[in-house]
Tab-separated table of C-alpha atoms and ligand atoms in Angstrom:
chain	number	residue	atom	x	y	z
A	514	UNK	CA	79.100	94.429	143.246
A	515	UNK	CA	80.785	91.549	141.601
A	516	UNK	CA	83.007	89.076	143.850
A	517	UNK	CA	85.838	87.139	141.852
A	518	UNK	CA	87.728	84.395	142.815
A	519	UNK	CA	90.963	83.593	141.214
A	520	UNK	CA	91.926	79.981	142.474
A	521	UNK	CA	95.210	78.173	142.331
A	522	UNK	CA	97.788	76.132	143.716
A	523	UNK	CA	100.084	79.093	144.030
A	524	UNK	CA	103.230	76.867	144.551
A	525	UNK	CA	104.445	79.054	145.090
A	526	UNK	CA	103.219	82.482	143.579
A	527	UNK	CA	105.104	84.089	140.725
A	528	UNK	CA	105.168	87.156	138.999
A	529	UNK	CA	102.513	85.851	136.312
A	530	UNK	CA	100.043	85.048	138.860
A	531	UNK	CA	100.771	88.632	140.578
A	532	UNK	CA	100.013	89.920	136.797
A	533	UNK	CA	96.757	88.086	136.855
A	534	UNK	CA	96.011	89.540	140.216
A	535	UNK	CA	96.835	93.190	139.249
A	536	UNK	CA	94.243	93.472	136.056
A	537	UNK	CA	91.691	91.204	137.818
A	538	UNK	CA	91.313	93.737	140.338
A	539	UNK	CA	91.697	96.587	138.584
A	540	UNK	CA	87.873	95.044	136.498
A	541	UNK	CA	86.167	93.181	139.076
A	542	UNK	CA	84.907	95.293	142.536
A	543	UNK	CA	86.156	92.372	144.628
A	544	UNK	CA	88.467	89.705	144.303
A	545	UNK	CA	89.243	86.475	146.287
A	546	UNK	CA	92.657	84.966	145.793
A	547	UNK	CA	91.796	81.291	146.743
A	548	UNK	CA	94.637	78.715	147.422
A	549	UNK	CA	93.922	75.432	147.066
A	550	UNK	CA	94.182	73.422	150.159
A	551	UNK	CA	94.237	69.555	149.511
A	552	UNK	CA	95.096	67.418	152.365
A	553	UNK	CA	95.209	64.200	150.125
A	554	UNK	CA	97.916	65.441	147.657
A	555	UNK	CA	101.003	65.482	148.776
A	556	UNK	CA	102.598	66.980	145.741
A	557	UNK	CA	103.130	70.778	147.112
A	558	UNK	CA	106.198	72.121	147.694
A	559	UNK	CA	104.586	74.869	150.750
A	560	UNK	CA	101.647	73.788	152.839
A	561	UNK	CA	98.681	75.967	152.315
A	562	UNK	CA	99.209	77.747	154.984
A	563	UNK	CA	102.780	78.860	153.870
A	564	UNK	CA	101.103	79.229	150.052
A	565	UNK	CA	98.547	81.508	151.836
A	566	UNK	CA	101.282	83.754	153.898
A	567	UNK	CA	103.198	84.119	150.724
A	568	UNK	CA	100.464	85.219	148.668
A	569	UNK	CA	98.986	87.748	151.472
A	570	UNK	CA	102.828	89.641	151.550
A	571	UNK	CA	102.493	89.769	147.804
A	572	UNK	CA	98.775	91.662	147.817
A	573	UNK	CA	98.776	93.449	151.005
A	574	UNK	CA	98.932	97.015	149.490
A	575	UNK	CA	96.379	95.776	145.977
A	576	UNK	CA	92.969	97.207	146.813
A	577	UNK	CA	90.178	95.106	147.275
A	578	UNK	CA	92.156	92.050	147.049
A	579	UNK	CA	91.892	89.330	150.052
A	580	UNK	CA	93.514	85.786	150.622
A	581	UNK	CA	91.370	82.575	151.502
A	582	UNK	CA	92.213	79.086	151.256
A	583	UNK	CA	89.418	76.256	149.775
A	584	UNK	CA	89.269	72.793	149.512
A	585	UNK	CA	86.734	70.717	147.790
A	586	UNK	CA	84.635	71.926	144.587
A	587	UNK	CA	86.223	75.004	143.414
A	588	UNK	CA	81.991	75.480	142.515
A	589	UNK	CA	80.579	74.935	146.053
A	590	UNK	CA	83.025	77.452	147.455
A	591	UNK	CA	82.057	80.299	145.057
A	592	UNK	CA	78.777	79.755	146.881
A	593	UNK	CA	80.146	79.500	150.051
A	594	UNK	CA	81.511	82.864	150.176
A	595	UNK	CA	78.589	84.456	147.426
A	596	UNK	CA	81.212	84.649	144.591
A	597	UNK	CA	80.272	84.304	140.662
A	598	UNK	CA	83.191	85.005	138.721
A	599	UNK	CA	86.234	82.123	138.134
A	600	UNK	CA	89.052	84.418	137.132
A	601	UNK	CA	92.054	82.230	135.612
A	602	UNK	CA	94.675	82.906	133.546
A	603	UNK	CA	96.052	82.001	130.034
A	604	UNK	CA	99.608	81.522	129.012
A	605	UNK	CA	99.331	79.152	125.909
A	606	UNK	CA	96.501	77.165	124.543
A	607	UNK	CA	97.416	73.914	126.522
A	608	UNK	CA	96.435	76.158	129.583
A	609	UNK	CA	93.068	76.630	127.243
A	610	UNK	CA	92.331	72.828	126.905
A	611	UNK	CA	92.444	72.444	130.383
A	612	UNK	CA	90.626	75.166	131.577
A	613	UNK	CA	87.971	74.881	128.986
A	614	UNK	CA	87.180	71.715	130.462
A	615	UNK	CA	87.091	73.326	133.920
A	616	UNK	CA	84.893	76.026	132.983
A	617	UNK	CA	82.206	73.932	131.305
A	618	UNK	CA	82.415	71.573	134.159
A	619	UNK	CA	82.157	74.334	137.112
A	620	UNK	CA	79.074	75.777	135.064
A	621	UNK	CA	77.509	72.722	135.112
A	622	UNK	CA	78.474	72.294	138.952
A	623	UNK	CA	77.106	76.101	139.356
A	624	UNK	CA	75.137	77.626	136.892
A	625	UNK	CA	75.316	81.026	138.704
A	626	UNK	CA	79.033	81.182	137.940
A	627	UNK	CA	81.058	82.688	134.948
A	628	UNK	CA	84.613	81.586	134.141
A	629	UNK	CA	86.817	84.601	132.476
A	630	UNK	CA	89.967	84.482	131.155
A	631	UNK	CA	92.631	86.991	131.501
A	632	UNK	CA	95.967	86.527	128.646
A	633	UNK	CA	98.933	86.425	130.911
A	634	UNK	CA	100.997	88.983	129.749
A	635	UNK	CA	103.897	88.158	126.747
A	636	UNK	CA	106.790	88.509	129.762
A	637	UNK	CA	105.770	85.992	131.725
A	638	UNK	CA	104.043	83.378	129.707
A	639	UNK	CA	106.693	81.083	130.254
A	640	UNK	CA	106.593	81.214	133.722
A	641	UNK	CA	105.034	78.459	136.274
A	642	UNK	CA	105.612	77.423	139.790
A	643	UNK	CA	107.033	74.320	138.580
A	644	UNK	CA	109.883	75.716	136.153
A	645	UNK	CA	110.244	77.698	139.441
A	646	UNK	CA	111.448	75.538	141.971
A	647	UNK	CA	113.143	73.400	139.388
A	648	UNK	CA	115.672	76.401	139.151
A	649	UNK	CA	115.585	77.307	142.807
A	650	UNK	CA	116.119	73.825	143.766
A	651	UNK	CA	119.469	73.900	142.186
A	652	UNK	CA	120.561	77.515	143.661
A	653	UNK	CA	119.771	79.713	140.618
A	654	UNK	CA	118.286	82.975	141.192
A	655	UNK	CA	114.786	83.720	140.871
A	656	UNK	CA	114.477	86.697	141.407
A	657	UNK	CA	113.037	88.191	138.301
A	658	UNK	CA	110.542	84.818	137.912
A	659	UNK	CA	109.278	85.044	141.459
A	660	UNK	CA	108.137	88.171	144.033
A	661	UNK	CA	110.232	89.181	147.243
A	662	UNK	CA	108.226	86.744	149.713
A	663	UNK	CA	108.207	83.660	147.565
A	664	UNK	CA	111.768	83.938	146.705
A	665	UNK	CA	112.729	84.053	150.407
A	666	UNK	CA	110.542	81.193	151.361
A	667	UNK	CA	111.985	78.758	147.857
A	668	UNK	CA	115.966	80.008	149.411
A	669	UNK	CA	114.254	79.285	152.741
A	670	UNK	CA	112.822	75.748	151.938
A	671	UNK	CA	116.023	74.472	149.380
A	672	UNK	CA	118.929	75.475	151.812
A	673	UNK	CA	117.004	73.806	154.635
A	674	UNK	CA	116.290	70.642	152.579
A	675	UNK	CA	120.035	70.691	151.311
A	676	UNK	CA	121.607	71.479	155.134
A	677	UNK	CA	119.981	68.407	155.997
B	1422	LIG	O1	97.040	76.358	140.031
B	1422	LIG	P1	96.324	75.130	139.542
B	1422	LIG	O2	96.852	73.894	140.217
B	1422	LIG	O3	96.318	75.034	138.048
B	1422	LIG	O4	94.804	75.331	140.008
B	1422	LIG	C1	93.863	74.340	139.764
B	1422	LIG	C2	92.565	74.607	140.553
B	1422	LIG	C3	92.849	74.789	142.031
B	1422	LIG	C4	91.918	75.862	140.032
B	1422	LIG	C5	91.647	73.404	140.296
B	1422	LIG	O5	92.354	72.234	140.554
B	1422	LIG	C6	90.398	73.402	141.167
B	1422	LIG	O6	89.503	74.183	140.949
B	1422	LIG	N1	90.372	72.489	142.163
B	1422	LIG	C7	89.280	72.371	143.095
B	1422	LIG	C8	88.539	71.059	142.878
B	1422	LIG	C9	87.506	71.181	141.802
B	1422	LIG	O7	86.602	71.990	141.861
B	1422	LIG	N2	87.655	70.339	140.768
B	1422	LIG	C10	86.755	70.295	139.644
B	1422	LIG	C11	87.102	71.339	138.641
B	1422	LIG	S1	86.056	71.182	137.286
């Protein structure tokens, strides 16, 4: 049985992490979505534990999909919870330069561990959490960029923050 993890920010989630989620599950027998929680960056919109309730609405009905939160080494986690695929996605090669970097790293961090990449798909390679709030933070809709639970919690969070 192979566990993947697919970590992130998730700041929030949008419909070209959902993508990711979708195919990764449909090819690996179990897959982690893992949120990363930081307590020393303050640079999140949602707390993890709003990043985590978003993402669980989202994948509640995907088979063999569950929700955690890590922080730390993205490499001592997968052992934590027995995992040894990274799944990440790819939307252009800047993504590539970066996550090369990560992969070789995290193999070097945990040997048992593969890195795979999945191509986002053409529709929403342009799409990332921070273009995301950009636009919500100024009232624009969303709502083909972003699923149900994320939009309400972005209209949520920017008409709060405005009110006051
Ligand atoms: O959605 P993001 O912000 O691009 O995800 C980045 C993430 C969470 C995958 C990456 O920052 C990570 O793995 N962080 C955990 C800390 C870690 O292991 N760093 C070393 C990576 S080589």
């Amino acid at each position: 049985m192979v566990h993947a993890v697919y970590p992130g920010s998730f700041d929030p989630l949008h419909n070209g992490h959902l993508d990711i989620i979708r195919r990764a599950s449909r090819i690996y027998d179990r897959l982690t979505v893992a949120v990363l929680h930081n307590p020393l960056k303050d640079r999140y919109l949602f707390d993890v534990d709003e990043r985590v309730a978003i993402v669980r609405d989202v994948v509640k009905n995907l088979h063999g999909v569950e929700v955690d939160s890590f922080g730390g080494l993205l490499a001592d986690y997968m052992r934590r919870v027995e995992a040894t695929v990274i799944v990440k996605g790819l939307r252009a090669i800047s993504d590539f330069e970066v996550e090369l970097q990560m992969a070789h790293l995290n193999r070097q961090l945990n040997p048992n561990v593969e890195t795979t990449f999945i191509m986002t798909a053409t529709r929403w390679s342009y799409v990332s959490s921070t273009r995301v709030k950009e636009i919500a933070r100024y009232g624009a809709d969303v709502s083909k960029l972003v699923p149900g639970a994320a939009k309400r919690k972005l209209r949520e969070h920017f008409e709060r923050t405005l009110a006051g």
